[in-house]
XYZ file of C-alpha atoms in Angstrom:
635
model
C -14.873 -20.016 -36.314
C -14.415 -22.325 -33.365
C -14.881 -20.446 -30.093
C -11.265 -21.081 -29.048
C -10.388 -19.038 -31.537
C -12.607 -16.855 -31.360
C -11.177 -16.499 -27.691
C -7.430 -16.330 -29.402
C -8.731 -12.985 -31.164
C -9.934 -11.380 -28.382
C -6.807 -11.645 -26.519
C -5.272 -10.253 -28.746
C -7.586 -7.489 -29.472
C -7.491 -6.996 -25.695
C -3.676 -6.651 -25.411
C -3.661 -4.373 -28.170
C -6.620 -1.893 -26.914
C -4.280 -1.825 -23.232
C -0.981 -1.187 -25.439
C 1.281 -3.964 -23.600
C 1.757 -6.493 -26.412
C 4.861 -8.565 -26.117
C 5.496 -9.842 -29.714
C 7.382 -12.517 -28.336
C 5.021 -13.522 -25.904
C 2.744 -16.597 -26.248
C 0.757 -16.096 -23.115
C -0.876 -13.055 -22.398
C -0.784 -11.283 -19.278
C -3.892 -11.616 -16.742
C -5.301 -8.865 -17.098
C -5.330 -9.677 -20.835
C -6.838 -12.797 -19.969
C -9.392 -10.421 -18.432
C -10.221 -8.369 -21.090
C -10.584 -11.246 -23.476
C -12.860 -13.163 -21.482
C -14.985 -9.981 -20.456
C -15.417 -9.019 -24.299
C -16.163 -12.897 -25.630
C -18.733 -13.107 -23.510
C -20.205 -9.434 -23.131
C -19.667 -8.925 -19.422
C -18.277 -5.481 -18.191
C -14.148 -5.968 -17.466
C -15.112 -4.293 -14.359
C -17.904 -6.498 -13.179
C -15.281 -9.784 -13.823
C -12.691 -8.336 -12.043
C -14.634 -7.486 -9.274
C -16.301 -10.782 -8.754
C -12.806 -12.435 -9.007
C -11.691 -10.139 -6.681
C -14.039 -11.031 -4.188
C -13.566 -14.977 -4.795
C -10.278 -15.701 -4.802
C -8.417 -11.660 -4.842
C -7.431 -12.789 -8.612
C -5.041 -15.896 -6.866
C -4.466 -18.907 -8.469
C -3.932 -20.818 -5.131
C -1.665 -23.252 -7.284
C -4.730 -25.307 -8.912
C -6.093 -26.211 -5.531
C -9.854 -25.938 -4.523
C -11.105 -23.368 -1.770
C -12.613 -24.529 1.766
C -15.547 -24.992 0.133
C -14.228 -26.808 -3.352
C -13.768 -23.864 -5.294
C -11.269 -23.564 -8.010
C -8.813 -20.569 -9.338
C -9.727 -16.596 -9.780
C -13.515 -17.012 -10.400
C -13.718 -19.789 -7.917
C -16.087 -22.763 -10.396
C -16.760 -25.277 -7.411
C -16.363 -28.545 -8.279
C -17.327 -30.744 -4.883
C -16.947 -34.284 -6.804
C -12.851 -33.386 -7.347
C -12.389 -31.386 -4.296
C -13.800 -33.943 -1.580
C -11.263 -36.156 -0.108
C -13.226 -37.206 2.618
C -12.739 -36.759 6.091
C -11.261 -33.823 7.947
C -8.226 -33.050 10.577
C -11.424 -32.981 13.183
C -12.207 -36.815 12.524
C -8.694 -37.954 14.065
C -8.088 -35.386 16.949
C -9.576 -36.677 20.781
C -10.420 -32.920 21.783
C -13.309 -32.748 23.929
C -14.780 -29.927 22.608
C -16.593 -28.409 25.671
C -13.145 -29.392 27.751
C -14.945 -29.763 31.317
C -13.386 -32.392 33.421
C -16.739 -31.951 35.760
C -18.715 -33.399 32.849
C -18.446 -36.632 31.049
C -16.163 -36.425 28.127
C -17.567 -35.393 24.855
C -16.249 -36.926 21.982
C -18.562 -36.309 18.672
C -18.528 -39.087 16.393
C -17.446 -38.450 12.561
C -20.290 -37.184 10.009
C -21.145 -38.121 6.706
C -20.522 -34.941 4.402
C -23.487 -33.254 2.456
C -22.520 -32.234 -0.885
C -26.224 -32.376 -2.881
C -25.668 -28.571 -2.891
C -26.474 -26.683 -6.576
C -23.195 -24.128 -5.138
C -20.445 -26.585 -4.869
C -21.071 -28.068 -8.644
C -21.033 -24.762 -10.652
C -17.994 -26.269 -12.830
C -20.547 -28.164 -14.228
C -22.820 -25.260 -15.663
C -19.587 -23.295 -16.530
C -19.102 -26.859 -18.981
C -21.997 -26.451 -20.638
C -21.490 -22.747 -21.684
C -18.245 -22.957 -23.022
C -17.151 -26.224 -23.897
C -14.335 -26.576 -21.841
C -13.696 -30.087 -19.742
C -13.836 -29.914 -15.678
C -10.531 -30.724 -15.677
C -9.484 -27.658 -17.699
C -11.131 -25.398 -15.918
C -9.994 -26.329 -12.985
C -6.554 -26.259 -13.508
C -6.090 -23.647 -16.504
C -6.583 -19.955 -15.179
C -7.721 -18.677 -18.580
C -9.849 -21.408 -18.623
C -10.995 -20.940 -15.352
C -11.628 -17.025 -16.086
C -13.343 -17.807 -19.344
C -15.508 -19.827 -16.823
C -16.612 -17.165 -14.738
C -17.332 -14.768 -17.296
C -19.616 -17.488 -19.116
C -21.464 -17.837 -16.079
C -22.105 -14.165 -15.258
C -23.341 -13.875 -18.650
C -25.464 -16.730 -18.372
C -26.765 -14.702 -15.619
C -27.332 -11.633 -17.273
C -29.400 -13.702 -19.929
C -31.456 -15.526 -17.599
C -32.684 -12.104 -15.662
C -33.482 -10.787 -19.829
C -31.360 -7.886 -19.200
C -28.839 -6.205 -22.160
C -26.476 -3.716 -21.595
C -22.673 -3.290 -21.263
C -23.187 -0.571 -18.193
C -21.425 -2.575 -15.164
C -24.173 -0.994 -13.179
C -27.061 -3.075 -14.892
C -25.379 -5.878 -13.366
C -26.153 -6.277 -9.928
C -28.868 -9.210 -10.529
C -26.065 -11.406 -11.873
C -23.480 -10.828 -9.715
C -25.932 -11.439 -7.342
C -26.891 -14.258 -8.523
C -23.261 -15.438 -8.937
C -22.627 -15.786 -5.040
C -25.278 -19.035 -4.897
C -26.861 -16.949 -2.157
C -30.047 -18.256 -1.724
C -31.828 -15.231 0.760
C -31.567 -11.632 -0.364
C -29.665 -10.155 2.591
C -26.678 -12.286 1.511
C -26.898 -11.825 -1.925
C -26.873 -7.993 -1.662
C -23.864 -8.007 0.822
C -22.180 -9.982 -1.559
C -23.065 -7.507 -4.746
C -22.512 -4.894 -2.666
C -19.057 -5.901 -1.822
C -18.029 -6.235 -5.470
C -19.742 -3.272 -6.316
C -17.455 -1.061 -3.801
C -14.647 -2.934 -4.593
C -15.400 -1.687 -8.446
C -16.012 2.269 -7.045
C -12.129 1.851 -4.663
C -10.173 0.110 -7.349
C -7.417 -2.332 -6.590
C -4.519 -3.257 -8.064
C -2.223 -5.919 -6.506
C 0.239 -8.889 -7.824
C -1.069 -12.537 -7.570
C 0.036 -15.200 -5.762
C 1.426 -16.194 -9.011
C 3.139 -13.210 -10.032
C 0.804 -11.211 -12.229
C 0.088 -7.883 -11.773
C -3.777 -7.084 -12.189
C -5.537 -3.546 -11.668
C -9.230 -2.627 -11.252
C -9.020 1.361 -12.250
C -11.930 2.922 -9.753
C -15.526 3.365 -11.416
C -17.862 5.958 -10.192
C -21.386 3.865 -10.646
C -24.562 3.008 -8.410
C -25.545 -0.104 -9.506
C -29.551 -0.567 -10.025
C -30.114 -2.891 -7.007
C -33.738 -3.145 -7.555
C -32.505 -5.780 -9.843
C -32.065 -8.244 -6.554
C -36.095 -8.754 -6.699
C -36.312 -10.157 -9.913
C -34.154 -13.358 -8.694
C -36.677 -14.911 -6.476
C -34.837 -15.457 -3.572
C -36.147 -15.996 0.259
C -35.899 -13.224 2.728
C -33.510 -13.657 5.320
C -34.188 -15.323 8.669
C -32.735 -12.150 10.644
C -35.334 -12.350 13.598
C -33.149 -12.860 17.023
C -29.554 -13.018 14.845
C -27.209 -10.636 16.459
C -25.119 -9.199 13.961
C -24.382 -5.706 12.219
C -26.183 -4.218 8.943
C -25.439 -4.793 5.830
C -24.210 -8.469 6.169
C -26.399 -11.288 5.278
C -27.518 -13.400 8.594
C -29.910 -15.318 9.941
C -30.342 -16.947 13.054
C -30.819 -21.107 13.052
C -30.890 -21.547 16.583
C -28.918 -25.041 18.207
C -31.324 -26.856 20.601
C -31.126 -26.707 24.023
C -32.199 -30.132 25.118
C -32.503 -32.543 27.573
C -32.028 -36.318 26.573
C -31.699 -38.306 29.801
C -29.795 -39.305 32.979
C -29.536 -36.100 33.245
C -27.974 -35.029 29.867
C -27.921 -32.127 27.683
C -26.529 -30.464 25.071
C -25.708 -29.018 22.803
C -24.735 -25.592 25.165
C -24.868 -23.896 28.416
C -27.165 -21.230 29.257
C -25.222 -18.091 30.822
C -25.824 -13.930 31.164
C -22.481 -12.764 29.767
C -20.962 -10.088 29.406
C -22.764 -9.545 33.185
C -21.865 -12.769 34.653
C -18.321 -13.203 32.834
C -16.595 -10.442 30.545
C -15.795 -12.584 26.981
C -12.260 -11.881 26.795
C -12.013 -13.809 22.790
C -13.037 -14.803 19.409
C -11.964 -17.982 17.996
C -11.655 -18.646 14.704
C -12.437 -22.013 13.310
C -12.958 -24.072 10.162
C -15.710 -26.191 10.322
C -13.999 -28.780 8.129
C -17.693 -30.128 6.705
C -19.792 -28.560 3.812
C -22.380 -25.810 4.773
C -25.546 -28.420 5.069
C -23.770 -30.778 7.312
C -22.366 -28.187 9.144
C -25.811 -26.874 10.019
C -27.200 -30.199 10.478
C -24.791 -30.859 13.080
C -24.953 -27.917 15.134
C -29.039 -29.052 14.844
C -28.067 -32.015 16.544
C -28.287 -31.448 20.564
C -26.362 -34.626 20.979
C -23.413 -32.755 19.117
C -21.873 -29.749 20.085
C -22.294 -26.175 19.239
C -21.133 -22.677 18.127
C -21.695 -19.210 18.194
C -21.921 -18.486 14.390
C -21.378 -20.370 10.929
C -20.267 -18.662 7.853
C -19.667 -19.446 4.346
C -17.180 -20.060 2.125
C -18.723 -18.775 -1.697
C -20.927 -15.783 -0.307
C -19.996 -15.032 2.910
C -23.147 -15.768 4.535
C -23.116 -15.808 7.919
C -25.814 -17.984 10.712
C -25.716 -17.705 14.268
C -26.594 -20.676 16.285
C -25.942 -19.819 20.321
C -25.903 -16.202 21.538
C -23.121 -14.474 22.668
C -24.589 -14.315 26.249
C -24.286 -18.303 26.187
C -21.365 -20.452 26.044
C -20.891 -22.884 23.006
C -18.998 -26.156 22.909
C -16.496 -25.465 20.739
C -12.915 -24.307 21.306
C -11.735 -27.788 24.044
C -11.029 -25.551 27.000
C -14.030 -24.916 29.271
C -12.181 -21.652 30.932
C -11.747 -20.515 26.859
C -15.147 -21.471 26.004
C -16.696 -19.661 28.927
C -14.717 -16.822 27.558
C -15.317 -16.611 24.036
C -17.112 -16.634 21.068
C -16.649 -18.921 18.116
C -16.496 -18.776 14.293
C -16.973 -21.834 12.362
C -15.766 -20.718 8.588
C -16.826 -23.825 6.105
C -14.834 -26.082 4.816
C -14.607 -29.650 4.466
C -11.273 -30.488 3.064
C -8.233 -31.624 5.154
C -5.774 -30.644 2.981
C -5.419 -27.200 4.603
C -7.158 -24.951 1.391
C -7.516 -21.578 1.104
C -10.333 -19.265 2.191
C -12.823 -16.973 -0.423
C -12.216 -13.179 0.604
C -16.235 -12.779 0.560
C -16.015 -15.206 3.713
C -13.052 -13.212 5.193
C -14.639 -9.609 4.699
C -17.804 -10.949 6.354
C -15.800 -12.341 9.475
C -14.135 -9.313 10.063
C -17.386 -7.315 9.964
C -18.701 -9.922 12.006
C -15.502 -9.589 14.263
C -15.501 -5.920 14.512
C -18.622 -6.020 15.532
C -18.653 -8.320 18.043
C -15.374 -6.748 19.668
C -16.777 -3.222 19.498
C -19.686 -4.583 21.599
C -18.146 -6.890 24.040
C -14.974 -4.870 23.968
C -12.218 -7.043 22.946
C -9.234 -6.003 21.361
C -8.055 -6.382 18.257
C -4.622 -8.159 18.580
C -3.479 -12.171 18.166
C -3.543 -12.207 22.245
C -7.908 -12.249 21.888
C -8.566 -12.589 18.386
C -7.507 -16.448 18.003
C -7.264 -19.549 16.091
C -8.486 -22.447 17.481
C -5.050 -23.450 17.054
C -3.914 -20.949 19.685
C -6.278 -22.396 22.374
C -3.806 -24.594 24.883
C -4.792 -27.908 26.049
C -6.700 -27.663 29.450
C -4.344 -30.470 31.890
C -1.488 -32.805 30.172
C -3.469 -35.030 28.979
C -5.602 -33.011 26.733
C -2.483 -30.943 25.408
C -1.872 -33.882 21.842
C -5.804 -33.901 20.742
C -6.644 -30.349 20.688
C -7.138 -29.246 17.116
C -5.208 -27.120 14.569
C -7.493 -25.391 12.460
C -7.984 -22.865 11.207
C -4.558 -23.825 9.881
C -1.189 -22.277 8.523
C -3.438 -20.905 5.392
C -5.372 -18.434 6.942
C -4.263 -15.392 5.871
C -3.991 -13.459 9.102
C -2.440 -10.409 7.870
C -4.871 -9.852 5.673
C -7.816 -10.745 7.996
C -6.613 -7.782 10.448
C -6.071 -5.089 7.484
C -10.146 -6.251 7.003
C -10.441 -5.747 11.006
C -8.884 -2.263 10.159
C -6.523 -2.759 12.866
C -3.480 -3.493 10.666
C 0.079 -5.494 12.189
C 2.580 -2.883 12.255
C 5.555 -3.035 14.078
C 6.753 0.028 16.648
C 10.693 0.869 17.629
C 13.640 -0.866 16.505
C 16.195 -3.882 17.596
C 15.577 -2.326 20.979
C 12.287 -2.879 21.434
C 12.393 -6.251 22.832
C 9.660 -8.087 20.969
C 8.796 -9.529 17.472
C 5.276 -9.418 15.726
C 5.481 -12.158 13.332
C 4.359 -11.040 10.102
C 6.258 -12.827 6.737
C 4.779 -11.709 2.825
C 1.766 -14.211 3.018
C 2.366 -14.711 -0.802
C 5.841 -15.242 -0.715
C 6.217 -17.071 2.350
C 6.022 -20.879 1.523
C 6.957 -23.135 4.137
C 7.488 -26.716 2.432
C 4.701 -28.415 4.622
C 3.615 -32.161 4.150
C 0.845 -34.066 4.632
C -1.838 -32.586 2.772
C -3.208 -34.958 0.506
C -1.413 -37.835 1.943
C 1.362 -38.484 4.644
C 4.764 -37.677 3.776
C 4.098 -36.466 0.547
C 4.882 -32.459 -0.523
C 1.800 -30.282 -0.136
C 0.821 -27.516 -3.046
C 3.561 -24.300 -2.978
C 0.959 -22.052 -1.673
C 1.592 -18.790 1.007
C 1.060 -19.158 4.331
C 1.262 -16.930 7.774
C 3.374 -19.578 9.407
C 7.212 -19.227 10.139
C 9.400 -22.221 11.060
C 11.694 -22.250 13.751
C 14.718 -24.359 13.853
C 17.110 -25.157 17.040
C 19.943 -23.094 15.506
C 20.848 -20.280 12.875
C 20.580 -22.788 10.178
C 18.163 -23.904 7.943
C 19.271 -27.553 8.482
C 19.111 -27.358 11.674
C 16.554 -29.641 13.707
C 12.832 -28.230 14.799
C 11.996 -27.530 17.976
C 10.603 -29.986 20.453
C 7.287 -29.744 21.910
C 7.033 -32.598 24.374
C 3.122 -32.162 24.546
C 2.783 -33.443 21.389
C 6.055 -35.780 21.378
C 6.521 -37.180 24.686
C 9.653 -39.222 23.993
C 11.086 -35.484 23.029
C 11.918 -35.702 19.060
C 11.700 -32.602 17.161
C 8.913 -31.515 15.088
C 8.072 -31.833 11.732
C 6.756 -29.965 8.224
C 3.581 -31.763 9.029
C 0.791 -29.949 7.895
C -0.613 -30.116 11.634
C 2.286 -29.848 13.344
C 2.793 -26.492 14.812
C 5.792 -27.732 17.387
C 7.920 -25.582 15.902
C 5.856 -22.888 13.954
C 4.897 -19.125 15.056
C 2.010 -17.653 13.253
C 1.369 -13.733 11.656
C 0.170 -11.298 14.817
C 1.552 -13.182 17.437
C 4.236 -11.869 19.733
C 7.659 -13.107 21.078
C 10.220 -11.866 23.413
C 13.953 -11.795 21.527
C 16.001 -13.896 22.856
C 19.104 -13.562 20.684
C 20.340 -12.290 16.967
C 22.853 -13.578 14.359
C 22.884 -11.834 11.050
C 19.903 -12.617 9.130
C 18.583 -14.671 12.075
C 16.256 -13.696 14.972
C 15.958 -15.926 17.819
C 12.851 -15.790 20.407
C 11.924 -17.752 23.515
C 9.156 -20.741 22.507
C 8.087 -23.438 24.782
C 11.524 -22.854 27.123
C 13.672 -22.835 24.308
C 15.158 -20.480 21.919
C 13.569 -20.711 18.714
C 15.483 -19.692 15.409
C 14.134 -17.881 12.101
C 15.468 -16.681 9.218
C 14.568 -12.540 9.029
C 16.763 -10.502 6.653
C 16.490 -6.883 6.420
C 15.673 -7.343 2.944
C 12.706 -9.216 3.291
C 12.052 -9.465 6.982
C 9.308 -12.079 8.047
C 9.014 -10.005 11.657
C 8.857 -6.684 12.403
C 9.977 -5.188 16.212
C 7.387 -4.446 18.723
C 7.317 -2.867 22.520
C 4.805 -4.022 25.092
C 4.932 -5.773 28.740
C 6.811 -9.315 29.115
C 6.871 -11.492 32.037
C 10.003 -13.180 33.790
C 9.830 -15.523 36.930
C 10.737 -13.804 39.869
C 13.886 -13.708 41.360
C 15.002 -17.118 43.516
C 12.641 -19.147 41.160
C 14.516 -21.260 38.221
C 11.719 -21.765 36.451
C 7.046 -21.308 36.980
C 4.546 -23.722 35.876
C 2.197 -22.626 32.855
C -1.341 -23.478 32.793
C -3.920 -24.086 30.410
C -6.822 -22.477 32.057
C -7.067 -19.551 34.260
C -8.746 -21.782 37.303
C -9.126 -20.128 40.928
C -7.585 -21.857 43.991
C -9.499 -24.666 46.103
C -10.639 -21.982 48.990
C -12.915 -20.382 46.295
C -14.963 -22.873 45.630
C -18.739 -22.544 48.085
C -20.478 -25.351 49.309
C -21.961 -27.644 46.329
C -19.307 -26.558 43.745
C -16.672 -29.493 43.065
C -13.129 -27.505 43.119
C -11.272 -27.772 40.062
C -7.688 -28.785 40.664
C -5.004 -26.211 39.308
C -2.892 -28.520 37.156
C -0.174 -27.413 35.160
C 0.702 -28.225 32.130
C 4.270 -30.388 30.852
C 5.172 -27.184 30.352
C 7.366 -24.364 32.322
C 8.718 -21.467 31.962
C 12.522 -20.855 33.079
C 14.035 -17.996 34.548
C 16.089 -15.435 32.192
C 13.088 -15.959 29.507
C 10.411 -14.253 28.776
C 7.543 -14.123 27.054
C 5.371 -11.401 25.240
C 2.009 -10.602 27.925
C -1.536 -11.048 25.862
C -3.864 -10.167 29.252
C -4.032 -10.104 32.811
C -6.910 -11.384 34.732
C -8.769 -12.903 37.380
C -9.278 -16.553 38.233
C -12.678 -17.906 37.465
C -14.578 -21.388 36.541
C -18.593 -21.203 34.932
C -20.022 -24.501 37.275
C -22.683 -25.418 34.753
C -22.974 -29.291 34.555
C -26.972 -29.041 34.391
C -29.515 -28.060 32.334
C -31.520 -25.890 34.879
C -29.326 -22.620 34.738
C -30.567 -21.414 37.686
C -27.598 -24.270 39.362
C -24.777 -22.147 37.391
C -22.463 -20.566 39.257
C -19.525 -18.287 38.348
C -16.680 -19.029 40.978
C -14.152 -16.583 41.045
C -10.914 -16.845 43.048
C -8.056 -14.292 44.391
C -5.732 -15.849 42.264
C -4.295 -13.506 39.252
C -2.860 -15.110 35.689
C -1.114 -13.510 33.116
C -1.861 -14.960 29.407
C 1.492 -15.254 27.752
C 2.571 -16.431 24.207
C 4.021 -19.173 25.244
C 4.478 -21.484 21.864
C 2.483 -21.549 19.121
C -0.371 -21.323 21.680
C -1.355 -18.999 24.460
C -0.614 -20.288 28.054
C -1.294 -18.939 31.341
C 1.210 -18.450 34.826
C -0.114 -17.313 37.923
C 0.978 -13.400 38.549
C 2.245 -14.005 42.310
C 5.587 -15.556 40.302
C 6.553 -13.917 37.304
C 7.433 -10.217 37.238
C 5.929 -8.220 34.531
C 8.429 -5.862 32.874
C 8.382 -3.811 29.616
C 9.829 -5.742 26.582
C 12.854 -3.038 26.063
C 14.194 -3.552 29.933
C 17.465 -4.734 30.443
């Protein structure tokens, strides 16, 4: 008997042992799917589910490979399809350490590394079953059948034989591609605990799958037989149980007075870190840490990975990295590249997300950030530093990062609080069901996959064909945006906070970049729930205040020996009767570090006081002495 057949009887074994047979059904269900594949190949329909789980949280992700070129539930990586070459970071002119009292910085594109054993697992799942790359990329029982060949393949290899999920540690171990132990046990771990909770959910293709909960402890001592390296912990600052090592970036001197690829600081005691940026790296994992090697290049505070989760750390959190383009951000932060190396905007493995929000809640517990979209932030969020700057800055980690889900992770959950009366929004659409009909992915103009996002359009009116918003940073000659997959002129993201500015049935309206930005939010299926909080307004006598993208202190602060940094506003302003949702209030301050002996740093601070509003799809900053600060439910 051929083994597609053999497949063809398991399914249907499978849907019989479950009792849901549909007669006149000629697909079976997923979790059918499941259960076939499990029993083919003699893995535990536990140990499958939880490994998909962890890849991919059983999506499909319509046929389209991962951040780091991994395709459907069980996440086969298949680098030679995925890579299209490039990234959104080649064509952007953002200066990533965004200093105007240094020489511009503008990193030169990098040839990808993709000799990595991880990104060409397709290729092994080919050999075991029989089935072209092509198929199992793009057919999900295919695809599954992959995975479970693979984890058997495992199992083999290590010479164990047993159908107790918890004799299979080694090979789900294995399956991650860690290559130190720390990693792979966080990632076996995860699945593990995921098998002892359970889950049950519908995919982002409409199939409901359930993982009942098991009661095992899984016989970890299984991790030595793989042979892997121990971790590099040593100076890595990060909590237990996650797999991290620390690969320091050089700080070096290369001439005329150059340096790179940081700046030396003592934070939190010189400068409190008010955020954590999240970025995609938009390279593979090798040329990702070859570049933050580089101390021509720029730098980060930590790297993570897309198949395992693994996480290195680069600059410590007491030093500021190049990374975000705004120097008052950068000196504020710390950063979080996540791999990937496609620019068509792909989706992220949930072993990489549960690692960044341990990572996350970590680091915020320590430095004592909170956990809201006013410090926890995209690199999209971060506004341009003077007018010029405000077009290049970058857009990742883009409109498929599921934010929701990254702050149920964070354990700090969006909810909304009141009602209509409450003043503000928190944006927060069904990530799976929310599919704005972006463009630009593979290639301009053209219709990018049907996949959900966290990003909600807003349009000039109550009307779906009504006209974008206009965001004349990024279109001077003031045209309205577009479905671009980097254009966020018009787009509000999952977490972030508006004022409402006006209602009409299933519409809500909310004050973006000056104007008043439309969305469709029925009752039945609202994309925004209401929130309460603090909102600023100009004072009374002004018509409008200038926004800012850096909280900079006035000329008088500045000693002797320490260039003053102008205060220049942005294109933008704010007008009076609108108002936007407060993020933080703080004081003025500039890190002067333009050499490579710290001991010439200085921290200026000034008496100036800036609120950080939400001004557009970014955060922006007005100078306290001209807005009043209100709560959002005020008349």
């Amino acid at each position: 008997m051929r083994r597609s057949s053999v497949f063809l009887v398991a399914v249907a074994t499978a849907a019989l042992g479950v009792g849901v047979v549909d007669a006149a059904a000629e697909v079976p269900g997923r979790q059918e799917v499941y259960a076939a594949a499990a029993a083919e190949f003699g893995v535990p329909d536990s140990v499958l589910l939880g490994v998909s789980y962890l890849e991919s949280r059983w999506n499909v992700n319509s046929g389209t490979p991962s951040t780091s070129a991994g395709y459907g539930p069980m996440h086969l990586t298949d680098v030679a399809a995925a890579n299209a070459g490039g990234s959104h970071h080649d064509g952007g002119t953002e200066d990533p350490r965004g200093d105007t009292a240094r020489p511009t910085l503008l990193p030169e594109p990098r040839a990808v590394d993709l000799s990595s054993p991880t990104l060409r697992t397709i290729e092994r799942a080919e050999d075991l079953t029989g089935v072209d790359r092509a198929t199992l990329r793009t057919d999900v029982t295919q695809n599954i059948r992959g995975g479970a060949a693979l984890l058997a393949h495992h199992q083999r290899t290590l010479g164990i034989d047993s159908d107790d999920p918890a004799d299979w540690y080694g090979a789900v171990a294995r399956y991650s591609g860690a290559t130190d132990t720390d990693t792979a046990a966080a990632f076996a771990d995860e699945v593990f605990a995921t098998i002892g909770q359970g889950a049950d959910r519908v995919t982002d293709d409409g199939q409901r799958v359930r993982l009942a909960a098991t009661d095992l402890t899984p016989d970890t001592g299984q991790l030595d037989a793989l042979g892997l390296r121990e971790t590099r912990r040593s100076e890595a600052e990060c909590p237990r149980g996650l797999g991290c090592e620390w690969l320091p970036a050089p700080y070096e001197q290369f001439g005329d007075g150059d340096y790179g690829n940081h700046d030396k600081a003592n934070r939190p005691q010189s400068q409190k870190i008010d955020y954590i940026v999240i970025h995609d790296t938009e390279a593979s994992w090798q040329t990702t840490l070859d570049l933050v090697a580089d101390p021509t290049y720029v730098s980060w505070q930590y790297s993570l990975r897309s198949a395992d989760g693994h996480i290195a750390q680069h600059v410590k959190a007491k030093d500021v990295a190049w990374q975000a383009g705004n120097w008052y951000v950068n000196s504020k932060s710390i950063g979080l590249e996540h791999e990937g190396f496609a620019a068509q905007g792909t989706w992220y493995t949930e072993a990489m997300y549960r690692s960044s929000a341990k990572l996350v809640r970590y680091l915020a517990a320590k430095h004592r950030i909170p956990l809201d979209r006013a410090h926890i932030i995209g690199h999209d969020n971060v506004p341009g530093t003077i007018p010029s700057t405000v077009r290049g800055m970058h857009w990742d980690p883009g409109p498929y990062w599921d934010w929701g889900h990254y702050f149920d992770l964070l354990g700090a959950p969006l909810r909304g609080v009141g009602n209509e009366r409450a003043g503000l929004v928190t944006i927060k659409p069904d990530f799976d069901r929310n599919r704005p009909a972006f463009t630009g992915c593979d290639a301009t103009g053209e219709p990018c996959p049907s996949r959900g996002s966290t990003s909600v359009i807003l349009h000039s009116e109550p009307s779906f064909d009504s006209p974008l918003l206009k965001d004349i940073g990024l279109r001077p000659d003031g045209s309205p945006g577009t479905m671009h997959i980097s254009d966020h002129s018009s787009r509000v993201e999952t977490g972030q906070r508006f004022a409402v500015a006006d209602r009409q049935g299933e519409w809500t309206a909310v004050w973006y970049l000056g104007q008043k930005g439309w969305f469709h939010n029925p009752r039945s299926a609202p994309t925004a729930v209401w929130s309460g909080g603090l909102v600023v307004t100009p004072k009374r006598g002004l018509d409008s205040v200038p926004v800012y993208g850096r909280a900079y202190p006035e000329a008088a602060a500045y000693p002797e020996g320490v260039p003053a940094q102008a205060v220049v506003p942005l294109q933008y302003s704010l007008p009076a009767g609108q108002k936007y949702a407060v993020g933080l209030v703080t004081g003025s301050e500039y890190y002067y570090a333009v050499t490579f002996d710290s001991a010439n740093h200085r921290v200026v601070r000034g008496a100036m006081t800036y609120v950080q509003v939400q001004f557009g799809h970014r955060i922006a900053y007005v100078n306290a002495a001209e807005v009043d600060i209100r709560p959002s439910f005020s008349r």
